[in-house]
Amino acid sequence: MKRFYVTTPIYYINAEPHLGHTYTMVVADTLARFHRARGSETFLVTGTDEHGDKIAAMAAEHGEPPKVYADRMSPLFQQAWQDCGFVVDQFVRTTDPRHERLVQEFLQRVYDNGDIYFSRYAGLYCTGCERFLTEKELVGGNCPDHKRPPELIEEENYFFRMTRYLPAVQQHFEAHADAIFPDHYRNEVLAMLASGGIGDLCISRPKSRLEWGIELPFDRRYVCYVWFDALISYVSGLKMHGEDTFRAFWPTAHHVMAKDILKPHAIFWPSMLLALGLPLFRRLLIHGYWVRGEAKMSKSLGNVIRPLDMKRQFGIDTLRYFLLREMAFGQDASFNEDAFVARVNADLANGLGNLVSRVLSMQQRYFAGCVQPLEGDTPADRDLQAAFAQALEEVPQWTEQLAFHRALEALWRALDRANKYVVDTAPFTLARNAQNLPRVGAILHRLLECLYTTAVLLSWFLPETSQKMFSLLGLDSPGHVPSNLGWGEHFPPGHRVRPPATLFPRIDLHRDEAAAPRPR
Ligand code: MSP
């Protein structure tokens, strides 16, 4: 059995879910659906990161004990992802006792192996990043991501002997060219490793300063550093479903995230896994930032967009389409209302939506919905079929390479051809003469096949739309990606398709100003 394990970062609960988090979820959900369509068993883990300075401070700001605050915030994420229709197999909260026990077990194991020692330390800590920064990382004395100076912290702490594992980590990334994607992030990591500037990792906080964390099993005066705790969620999420699930899925782990947290994933995490005697994850898949204007969207900068508002106004598939079509995976992309409206109207309302409604309404008008035999084979017919055969080949290939924007572009090239085929063959004109009806029936049958292939190829990108299309066609989804078009085989003789329904209403910002997504 082929398997595919995909994770997202577990999100800090100091902010409500926003568009940046939603993008990562859309990517993970799309990949899981794609691998399922290709016959793999899949598992998706996401969750919330609930310990550490940042959350403790936020809870205090709200006048709540941290656990009360966490119990209020974590469900916002869980609910949002459920409302968005993402198929999450395990939502991990780091305050879940099953997770806490595993973190303690792992800490003890590393401690027993002699890889944890006690020492005094002074360093520059950024609470935004929840990690110590090196002088080199600062820009004008500030954290480059959070635009504020880190705090000087000096105290006695426990350290993970990470330096012992760095050569093996380096070797691993040198030997596995696809372990970090896109490749320039692998080069960044290799440069970090080659610089010799990475030391051991401070993995504790004295309770006298921070109580909100998992207690170290070997010293009750300390709690565990939040990143050491959080990364283990990728393992605890599987283990919550039993050791067999862990063993089956772990070697296929794909961790999806933005570039902000590359270092903990590419340096801390593989070192921890090596120290624990566990196999390394399969790949890190690193995407860029969604920005508004110049700034990365983030709660602290106050320029976020709420995914559920977007979903309510435009539907989840409209949002999925825009996010996947507009961002080249690995690069930054900018979110602006005009681009959103233009893209949605051109591609979804016009390109796809119009085709569906034209074809289905002609099928009703001329044949009461009854599908006619697929006769004849003109150059235009062959052209159309070739365009969709190419989409069937290219779309999965681009998806496999995480070039979602290219995959959708390839499918829309075929849809453009279908729209052009309608204009060129002009079934609405032919139908004026009853003699032409067999040809009109054959043209429409071919167009219905275009919709069928489109629904198959949209099943991992726009699952709701794909389902709606199958239901309009009166057919079940095949549930997998077929190896060839199979046109002429999908509609049994006498089969009726449904009357058209609007898949994507046009967005008219001038008529309805309130429909524009607004920053909060
Ligand atoms: N809690 C840590 C992750 C621990 S994983 C073991 C964390 N949380 S976070 O809430 O800050 O989430 C960061 C992640 O959210 C990014 O890596 C990315 O996946 C997503 N994004 C947050 N803002 C984003 C953008 N503006 N653009 C794209 N992705 C964004 O870091």
Coordinates of C-alpha atoms and ligand atoms in Angstrom, one line a residue:
M1 CA 0.0 0.0 0.0
K2 CA 1.4 3.4 -1.0
R3 CA 1.2 6.0 1.8
F4 CA 1.5 9.7 2.1
Y5 CA 1.8 11.6 5.4
V6 CA 1.4 15.4 5.3
T7 CA 1.6 17.9 8.1
T8 CA 1.2 21.7 8.5
P9 CA 2.8 23.7 11.2
I10 CA 0.8 23.6 14.4
Y11 CA -0.3 27.2 14.7
Y12 CA 0.3 29.6 17.6
I13 CA -3.0 30.5 19.2
N14 CA -2.1 34.2 19.8
A15 CA -3.9 35.0 16.6
E16 CA -7.1 33.9 14.9
P17 CA -6.7 31.8 11.8
H18 CA -5.8 34.0 8.8
L19 CA -5.2 33.7 5.1
G20 CA -1.5 32.7 5.5
H21 CA -2.5 29.7 7.7
T22 CA -5.3 28.9 5.4
Y23 CA -2.9 28.7 2.4
T24 CA -0.8 26.1 4.2
M25 CA -3.9 24.2 5.0
V26 CA -5.1 24.3 1.4
V27 CA -1.8 23.0 0.1
A28 CA -1.7 20.1 2.6
D29 CA -5.4 19.3 1.9
T30 CA -4.8 19.4 -1.9
L31 CA -1.7 17.2 -1.6
A32 CA -3.6 14.6 0.5
R33 CA -6.5 14.6 -1.9
F34 CA -4.2 14.3 -4.8
H35 CA -2.3 11.3 -3.3
R36 CA -5.6 9.7 -2.4
A37 CA -6.8 10.1 -6.0
R38 CA -3.6 8.3 -7.0
G39 CA -4.3 5.4 -4.8
S40 CA -2.3 6.2 -1.6
E41 CA -3.6 6.0 1.9
T42 CA -3.1 9.4 3.4
F43 CA -2.8 11.1 6.8
L44 CA -3.0 14.8 7.6
V45 CA -1.9 16.3 10.9
T46 CA -2.3 19.9 12.0
G47 CA -3.0 21.5 15.3
T48 CA -2.2 24.3 17.8
D49 CA 1.0 25.2 19.5
E50 CA -0.1 26.3 22.9
H51 CA 2.9 26.6 25.3
G52 CA 5.7 29.1 25.6
D53 CA 6.3 32.8 26.4
K54 CA 4.2 34.2 23.6
I55 CA 1.0 32.4 24.6
A56 CA 1.6 33.0 28.3
A57 CA 1.9 36.7 27.6
M58 CA -1.2 36.8 25.4
A59 CA -3.2 34.9 28.0
A60 CA -2.0 37.4 30.7
E61 CA -3.1 40.3 28.4
H62 CA -6.5 38.8 28.3
G63 CA -6.5 38.3 32.1
E64 CA -7.0 34.5 31.7
P65 CA -5.0 31.5 32.9
P66 CA -3.0 30.1 29.9
K67 CA -5.0 26.9 29.8
V68 CA -8.3 28.7 29.8
Y69 CA -7.1 31.0 27.0
A70 CA -5.8 27.9 25.0
D71 CA -9.1 26.1 25.5
R72 CA -10.9 29.1 24.0
M73 CA -8.5 29.8 21.1
S74 CA -7.6 26.3 19.9
P75 CA -11.2 25.4 18.8
L76 CA -11.2 28.5 16.6
F77 CA -8.6 26.8 14.4
Q78 CA -10.2 23.4 14.6
Q79 CA -13.6 24.8 13.7
A80 CA -12.2 27.0 10.9
W81 CA -10.5 24.1 9.2
Q82 CA -13.6 22.0 9.6
D83 CA -15.8 24.8 8.1
C84 CA -13.3 25.0 5.2
G85 CA -13.8 21.3 4.5
F86 CA -10.2 20.3 5.0
V87 CA -9.8 16.6 5.8
V88 CA -7.8 16.6 9.0
D89 CA -6.9 13.1 10.4
Q90 CA -5.5 14.4 13.7
F91 CA -5.7 17.8 15.2
V92 CA -2.9 18.0 17.8
R93 CA -3.1 20.3 20.8
T94 CA 0.3 20.5 22.6
T95 CA -1.7 20.6 25.9
D96 CA -3.1 17.2 25.1
P97 CA -1.8 14.8 27.8
R98 CA -1.0 12.2 25.1
H99 CA 1.3 14.7 23.5
E100 CA 2.8 15.9 26.8
R101 CA 3.6 12.3 27.8
L102 CA 5.4 11.7 24.5
V103 CA 7.4 14.9 24.8
Q104 CA 8.5 13.8 28.3
E105 CA 9.4 10.3 27.1
F106 CA 11.5 11.8 24.3
L107 CA 13.2 14.3 26.6
Q108 CA 14.1 11.5 29.0
R109 CA 15.4 9.3 26.2
V110 CA 17.7 12.1 24.9
Y111 CA 18.8 12.9 28.5
D112 CA 19.6 9.2 29.2
N113 CA 21.7 9.0 26.1
G114 CA 23.8 11.9 27.4
D115 CA 22.7 14.4 24.8
I116 CA 21.3 16.9 27.3
Y117 CA 23.5 18.9 29.6
F118 CA 23.1 21.8 32.1
S119 CA 24.9 25.2 31.6
R120 CA 24.7 28.9 31.9
Y121 CA 23.7 30.9 28.8
A122 CA 23.2 34.4 27.6
G123 CA 21.5 35.1 24.3
L124 CA 19.1 37.3 22.3
Y125 CA 15.6 35.9 22.4
C126 CA 12.8 36.9 20.1
T127 CA 9.4 36.0 21.6
G128 CA 7.8 36.4 18.2
C129 CA 9.9 33.6 16.8
E130 CA 10.2 31.8 20.2
R131 CA 13.9 31.2 19.6
F132 CA 17.3 32.7 20.2
L133 CA 18.6 34.8 17.3
T134 CA 22.2 35.1 16.3
E135 CA 23.7 38.6 15.8
K136 CA 24.0 37.8 12.1
E137 CA 20.2 37.3 11.8
L138 CA 19.4 40.8 13.1
V139 CA 18.6 43.6 10.8
G140 CA 19.4 47.0 12.3
G141 CA 19.3 45.4 15.8
N142 CA 15.8 44.0 15.1
C143 CA 14.3 40.6 14.4
P144 CA 13.8 40.7 10.6
D145 CA 10.3 39.0 10.9
H146 CA 8.9 40.8 13.9
K147 CA 10.6 44.2 13.5
R148 CA 11.6 44.6 17.1
P149 CA 14.7 44.0 19.1
P150 CA 15.2 40.6 20.8
E151 CA 15.5 40.5 24.6
L152 CA 18.8 39.6 26.3
I153 CA 18.3 36.6 28.4
E154 CA 20.9 35.1 30.7
E155 CA 20.1 32.1 32.9
E156 CA 21.0 28.5 33.7
N157 CA 19.3 26.0 31.4
Y158 CA 19.4 22.6 29.8
F159 CA 21.0 22.2 26.4
F160 CA 20.5 19.6 23.7
R161 CA 23.9 18.6 22.2
M162 CA 22.7 19.4 18.7
T163 CA 26.2 20.0 17.4
R164 CA 26.8 16.3 17.7
Y165 CA 24.2 15.7 14.9
L166 CA 24.8 18.6 12.6
P167 CA 27.4 16.7 10.4
A168 CA 24.9 13.9 9.9
V169 CA 22.1 16.4 9.1
Q170 CA 24.4 18.1 6.6
Q171 CA 25.3 14.8 5.0
H172 CA 21.6 13.9 4.7
F173 CA 20.7 17.1 2.9
E174 CA 23.7 16.8 0.6
A175 CA 22.8 13.2 -0.3
H176 CA 19.0 13.9 -0.7
A177 CA 18.6 16.6 -3.3
D178 CA 14.8 16.6 -2.9
A179 CA 14.6 16.6 0.9
I180 CA 14.0 20.3 0.9
F181 CA 11.9 21.9 -1.8
P182 CA 12.3 24.3 -3.6
D183 CA 16.0 23.7 -3.9
H184 CA 17.2 27.2 -3.0
Y185 CA 15.9 26.6 0.5
R186 CA 18.1 23.5 0.7
N187 CA 21.1 25.6 -0.4
E188 CA 20.2 28.1 2.4
V189 CA 20.2 25.3 4.9
L190 CA 23.5 23.9 3.7
A191 CA 25.0 27.3 3.9
M192 CA 23.8 27.7 7.5
L193 CA 25.3 24.3 8.3
A194 CA 28.6 25.1 6.6
S195 CA 28.9 28.4 8.4
G196 CA 29.7 26.6 11.6
G197 CA 27.6 29.2 13.4
I198 CA 25.1 26.8 14.9
G199 CA 25.6 25.8 18.5
D200 CA 23.7 23.5 20.9
L201 CA 20.0 24.1 21.5
C202 CA 18.7 25.5 24.7
I203 CA 15.7 23.3 25.5
S204 CA 14.5 24.5 28.8
R205 CA 13.0 27.6 30.6
P206 CA 13.2 28.0 34.4
K207 CA 9.7 27.9 35.9
S208 CA 10.7 31.0 37.9
R209 CA 10.4 32.9 34.5
L210 CA 8.0 30.8 32.6
E211 CA 5.7 28.2 34.1
W212 CA 3.6 27.5 31.0
G213 CA 5.1 24.5 29.4
I214 CA 5.8 20.7 29.7
E215 CA 7.8 20.0 32.8
L216 CA 11.2 18.4 32.2
P217 CA 11.0 14.8 33.5
F218 CA 14.5 15.1 35.0
D219 CA 14.2 18.5 36.7
R220 CA 10.9 19.8 37.9
R221 CA 12.2 23.4 38.2
Y222 CA 12.1 23.6 34.4
V223 CA 9.7 23.4 31.5
C224 CA 10.5 22.3 28.0
Y225 CA 11.4 24.9 25.2
V226 CA 8.3 25.4 23.0
W227 CA 10.0 24.3 19.7
F228 CA 11.3 21.1 21.2
D229 CA 7.7 20.4 22.3
A230 CA 6.0 21.6 19.1
L231 CA 8.0 19.6 16.6
I232 CA 7.2 16.4 18.4
S233 CA 3.5 16.9 17.4
Y234 CA 4.3 15.5 14.0
V235 CA 5.1 12.2 15.8
S236 CA 2.5 12.4 18.5
G237 CA -0.3 13.0 16.0
L238 CA 0.4 9.6 14.4
K239 CA 1.0 7.8 17.6
M240 CA -2.4 8.9 18.8
H241 CA -3.6 6.4 16.2
G242 CA -1.3 3.7 17.4
E243 CA 2.2 2.5 16.8
D244 CA 1.3 0.8 13.6
T245 CA 0.0 4.0 12.1
F246 CA 3.2 5.7 13.2
R247 CA 5.4 3.0 11.6
A248 CA 3.4 3.0 8.4
F249 CA 3.2 6.7 7.8
W250 CA 6.2 8.2 9.4
P251 CA 8.8 7.4 6.7
T252 CA 6.5 9.3 4.2
A253 CA 6.3 12.5 6.2
H254 CA 6.0 15.7 4.2
H255 CA 6.1 18.9 6.3
V256 CA 4.5 21.9 4.6
M257 CA 5.3 25.4 6.0
A258 CA 6.4 28.9 5.0
K259 CA 10.0 30.0 5.0
D260 CA 9.7 31.7 8.4
I261 CA 10.2 28.4 10.2
L262 CA 12.7 26.7 8.0
K263 CA 15.5 26.7 10.6
P264 CA 13.7 24.8 13.3
H265 CA 12.5 22.2 10.8
A266 CA 15.7 21.8 8.8
I267 CA 18.2 22.0 11.8
F268 CA 16.5 21.4 15.1
W269 CA 14.1 18.7 14.0
P270 CA 16.4 16.3 12.1
S271 CA 18.9 16.6 14.9
M272 CA 16.2 15.7 17.4
L273 CA 15.1 12.7 15.3
L274 CA 18.7 11.4 15.0
A275 CA 19.2 11.8 18.7
L276 CA 15.9 9.8 19.2
G277 CA 17.1 7.1 16.8
L278 CA 14.1 7.8 14.5
P279 CA 14.2 8.0 10.7
L280 CA 14.2 11.4 9.2
F281 CA 11.1 12.9 7.6
R282 CA 10.9 12.5 3.8
R283 CA 10.6 16.2 2.7
L284 CA 10.2 19.8 3.8
L285 CA 8.0 21.7 1.4
I286 CA 8.6 25.4 1.8
H287 CA 6.3 28.1 0.5
G288 CA 6.6 31.9 0.5
Y289 CA 4.5 34.6 2.2
W290 CA 1.2 36.1 1.4
V291 CA 1.8 39.8 1.6
R292 CA -0.4 42.8 1.6
G293 CA 1.5 45.8 0.2
E294 CA 5.0 45.2 1.4
A295 CA 4.3 43.4 4.7
K296 CA 3.9 39.7 5.4
M297 CA 0.4 39.0 6.6
S298 CA 0.5 38.5 10.3
K299 CA -1.5 39.2 13.4
S300 CA 1.2 41.3 14.9
L301 CA 1.3 43.6 11.9
G302 CA -2.5 43.8 11.8
N303 CA -3.1 43.2 8.1
V304 CA -4.7 39.8 8.1
I305 CA -7.7 38.5 6.1
R306 CA -10.1 36.1 7.8
P307 CA -10.6 32.9 5.9
L308 CA -14.1 32.3 7.1
D309 CA -15.3 35.7 6.0
M310 CA -13.9 35.0 2.6
K311 CA -15.5 31.5 2.6
R312 CA -18.9 33.0 3.5
Q313 CA -18.8 35.6 0.8
F314 CA -17.3 33.7 -2.1
G315 CA -17.3 30.0 -1.2
I316 CA -14.3 27.9 -0.2
D317 CA -13.4 26.8 -3.7
T318 CA -13.2 30.4 -4.9
L319 CA -10.7 31.0 -2.2
R320 CA -8.8 27.8 -2.8
Y321 CA -8.6 28.6 -6.5
F322 CA -7.2 32.0 -6.0
L323 CA -4.6 30.9 -3.4
L324 CA -3.4 28.0 -5.6
R325 CA -3.5 29.8 -8.9
E326 CA -2.0 33.1 -7.7
M327 CA 1.0 31.9 -5.7
A328 CA 3.9 30.0 -7.3
F329 CA 4.8 27.6 -4.5
G330 CA 8.0 28.8 -2.9
Q331 CA 7.7 32.4 -3.9
D332 CA 5.8 35.3 -2.2
A333 CA 2.5 36.4 -3.6
S334 CA 0.5 39.5 -2.9
F335 CA -3.2 39.5 -2.0
N336 CA -5.2 42.4 -3.4
E337 CA -8.9 42.7 -4.0
D338 CA -8.6 43.7 -7.7
A339 CA -6.5 40.7 -8.6
F340 CA -8.9 38.5 -6.6
V341 CA -12.0 39.8 -8.4
A342 CA -10.4 39.8 -11.8
R343 CA -9.1 36.3 -11.4
V344 CA -12.3 34.8 -10.1
N345 CA -14.5 36.5 -12.7
A346 CA -12.3 35.6 -15.6
D347 CA -11.4 32.0 -14.7
L348 CA -14.3 30.8 -12.5
A349 CA -17.4 32.8 -13.5
N350 CA -16.5 33.1 -17.2
G351 CA -14.1 30.3 -18.1
L352 CA -15.5 27.3 -16.1
G353 CA -18.9 28.5 -14.9
N354 CA -20.1 29.7 -18.3
L355 CA -19.0 26.5 -20.0
V356 CA -20.9 24.4 -17.6
S357 CA -24.1 26.4 -17.9
R358 CA -24.0 26.7 -21.7
V359 CA -23.4 23.0 -22.2
L360 CA -26.0 21.9 -19.7
S361 CA -28.6 24.4 -20.9
M362 CA -28.2 23.3 -24.6
Q363 CA -28.5 19.7 -23.5
Q364 CA -31.8 20.5 -21.8
R365 CA -33.1 22.7 -24.6
Y366 CA -32.4 20.3 -27.5
F367 CA -32.5 16.9 -25.9
A368 CA -34.3 17.3 -22.5
G369 CA -31.0 16.4 -20.8
C370 CA -30.7 13.1 -22.6
V371 CA -27.1 12.4 -23.7
Q372 CA -26.7 11.6 -27.5
P373 CA -24.3 9.2 -29.2
L374 CA -20.7 10.4 -29.7
E375 CA -20.6 10.3 -33.5
G376 CA -18.2 11.8 -36.1
D377 CA -14.6 12.9 -35.8
T378 CA -13.8 16.3 -37.3
P379 CA -10.5 18.0 -36.9
A380 CA -12.1 20.4 -34.3
D381 CA -13.3 17.3 -32.4
R382 CA -9.8 15.8 -32.4
D383 CA -8.3 19.1 -31.4
L384 CA -10.6 19.3 -28.4
Q385 CA -9.8 15.8 -27.3
A386 CA -6.1 16.4 -27.7
A387 CA -6.3 19.5 -25.5
F388 CA -8.0 17.5 -22.7
A389 CA -5.6 14.5 -23.1
Q390 CA -2.8 16.9 -22.6
A391 CA -4.4 18.4 -19.5
L392 CA -4.9 14.8 -18.1
E393 CA -1.2 14.2 -18.5
E394 CA 0.1 17.6 -17.3
V395 CA -2.2 18.5 -14.4
P396 CA -1.1 15.5 -12.2
Q397 CA 2.6 16.1 -13.2
W398 CA 2.5 19.8 -12.2
T399 CA 0.7 18.8 -9.0
E400 CA 3.3 16.3 -8.2
Q401 CA 5.9 19.0 -8.6
L402 CA 3.9 21.4 -6.3
A403 CA 3.5 23.8 -9.3
F404 CA -0.2 24.2 -8.5
H405 CA -0.5 27.4 -10.5
R406 CA 0.9 25.6 -13.6
A407 CA -1.5 22.7 -13.1
L408 CA -4.5 25.0 -13.0
E409 CA -3.1 27.0 -15.9
A410 CA -2.8 23.7 -17.9
L411 CA -6.4 22.8 -17.1
W412 CA -7.7 26.2 -18.0
R413 CA -5.9 26.0 -21.4
A414 CA -8.1 23.0 -22.1
L415 CA -11.2 24.8 -20.8
D416 CA -10.4 27.8 -23.1
R417 CA -10.3 25.3 -26.0
A418 CA -13.6 24.0 -25.0
N419 CA -15.1 27.4 -24.9
K420 CA -13.6 28.1 -28.4
Y421 CA -15.0 24.8 -29.6
V422 CA -18.5 25.9 -28.6
V423 CA -18.0 29.1 -30.6
D424 CA -16.5 27.4 -33.6
T425 CA -18.9 24.5 -33.9
A426 CA -21.9 26.8 -33.0
P427 CA -24.3 24.1 -31.9
F428 CA -26.9 26.8 -31.1
T429 CA -26.9 27.8 -34.8
L430 CA -26.8 24.2 -36.1
A431 CA -29.8 23.3 -33.9
R432 CA -32.1 25.6 -35.9
N433 CA -32.2 22.9 -38.5
A434 CA -33.6 19.6 -37.3
Q435 CA -31.3 17.6 -39.7
N436 CA -28.3 18.8 -37.8
L437 CA -29.5 17.5 -34.4
P438 CA -27.3 14.3 -34.5
R439 CA -24.2 16.5 -34.9
V440 CA -25.4 18.9 -32.2
G441 CA -25.9 15.9 -29.9
A442 CA -22.4 14.7 -30.7
I443 CA -20.9 18.1 -30.0
L444 CA -22.6 18.3 -26.7
H445 CA -21.6 14.8 -25.7
R446 CA -18.0 15.8 -26.3
L447 CA -18.4 18.9 -24.2
L448 CA -20.0 16.8 -21.4
E449 CA -16.8 14.7 -21.6
C450 CA -14.8 17.8 -21.2
L451 CA -16.7 18.6 -18.0
Y452 CA -16.2 15.1 -16.8
T453 CA -12.4 15.2 -17.3
T454 CA -12.4 18.7 -15.7
A455 CA -14.3 17.4 -12.7
V456 CA -11.8 14.6 -12.3
L457 CA -8.8 17.0 -12.4
L458 CA -10.4 19.5 -10.1
S459 CA -11.1 16.9 -7.4
W460 CA -8.0 17.7 -5.4
F461 CA -8.0 21.5 -6.1
L462 CA -11.7 22.4 -5.8
P463 CA -13.4 19.3 -4.2
E464 CA -16.8 21.0 -3.7
T465 CA -16.9 22.1 -7.4
S466 CA -15.8 18.8 -8.6
Q467 CA -18.6 17.1 -6.6
K468 CA -21.2 19.6 -7.9
M469 CA -20.0 18.9 -11.5
F470 CA -20.4 15.2 -11.1
S471 CA -23.8 15.7 -9.6
L472 CA -24.8 17.9 -12.5
L473 CA -23.6 15.2 -14.9
G474 CA -25.6 12.6 -12.9
L475 CA -22.4 10.5 -12.4
D476 CA -20.3 9.4 -9.6
S477 CA -16.7 10.5 -9.3
P478 CA -14.4 7.7 -10.3
G479 CA -12.4 8.4 -7.1
H480 CA -9.1 8.1 -8.8
V481 CA -7.1 9.7 -11.7
P482 CA -7.8 7.6 -14.8
S483 CA -4.8 6.8 -17.1
N484 CA -6.7 7.9 -20.3
L485 CA -9.7 10.1 -21.1
G486 CA -12.1 7.2 -21.8
W487 CA -14.4 9.6 -23.7
G488 CA -17.5 7.9 -25.0
E489 CA -17.5 5.5 -22.0
H490 CA -18.9 7.6 -19.2
F491 CA -22.5 8.3 -20.2
P492 CA -24.6 5.1 -20.7
P493 CA -27.2 5.3 -23.5
G494 CA -30.3 7.2 -22.5
H495 CA -28.4 8.9 -19.6
R496 CA -29.8 12.3 -18.5
V497 CA -27.8 15.2 -17.1
R498 CA -29.2 17.8 -14.9
P499 CA -30.3 21.4 -15.8
P500 CA -27.5 24.0 -15.3
A501 CA -26.8 25.6 -11.9
T502 CA -24.6 28.6 -11.3
L503 CA -21.3 27.4 -10.0
F504 CA -19.6 30.8 -9.5
P505 CA -21.6 34.0 -9.5
R506 CA -19.7 37.0 -11.0
I507 CA -18.4 39.3 -8.3
D508 CA -19.4 42.9 -9.0
L509 CA -17.6 45.2 -6.6
H510 CA -19.4 48.3 -7.8
R511 CA -22.8 46.9 -7.3
D512 CA -21.9 45.4 -3.9
E513 CA -19.0 47.2 -2.3
A514 CA -19.4 45.1 0.8
A515 CA -18.5 42.0 -1.1
A516 CA -14.9 43.1 -1.4
P517 CA -12.6 41.3 1.1
R518 CA -11.3 43.8 3.5
P519 CA -8.3 43.7 5.8
R520 CA -9.3 43.7 9.5
Ligands
MSP1 N1 3.9 27.3 16.1 C1 4.9 27.5 15.1 C2 5.0 26.2 14.3 C3 5.4 25.0 15.0 S1 5.4 23.6 13.9 C4 6.1 22.4 14.8 C5 4.5 28.6 14.2 N2 3.2 29.0 14.2 S2 2.5 30.2 13.4 O1 1.2 30.3 13.8 O2 3.4 31.3 13.4 O3 2.4 29.6 11.9 C6 3.5 29.8 11.0 C7 3.0 29.2 9.7 O4 1.7 29.7 9.3 C8 3.9 29.5 8.5 O5 5.0 28.6 8.4 C9 2.9 29.3 7.4 O6 2.7 27.9 7.2 C10 1.7 29.9 7.9 N3 1.7 31.4 7.7 C11 1.5 32.4 8.6 N4 1.5 33.6 8.0 C12 1.7 33.4 6.6 C13 1.8 34.3 5.5 N5 1.6 35.6 5.6 N6 1.9 33.7 4.3 C14 2.1 32.3 4.1 N7 2.0 31.5 5.2 C15 1.8 32.0 6.4 O7 5.3 29.1 13.5

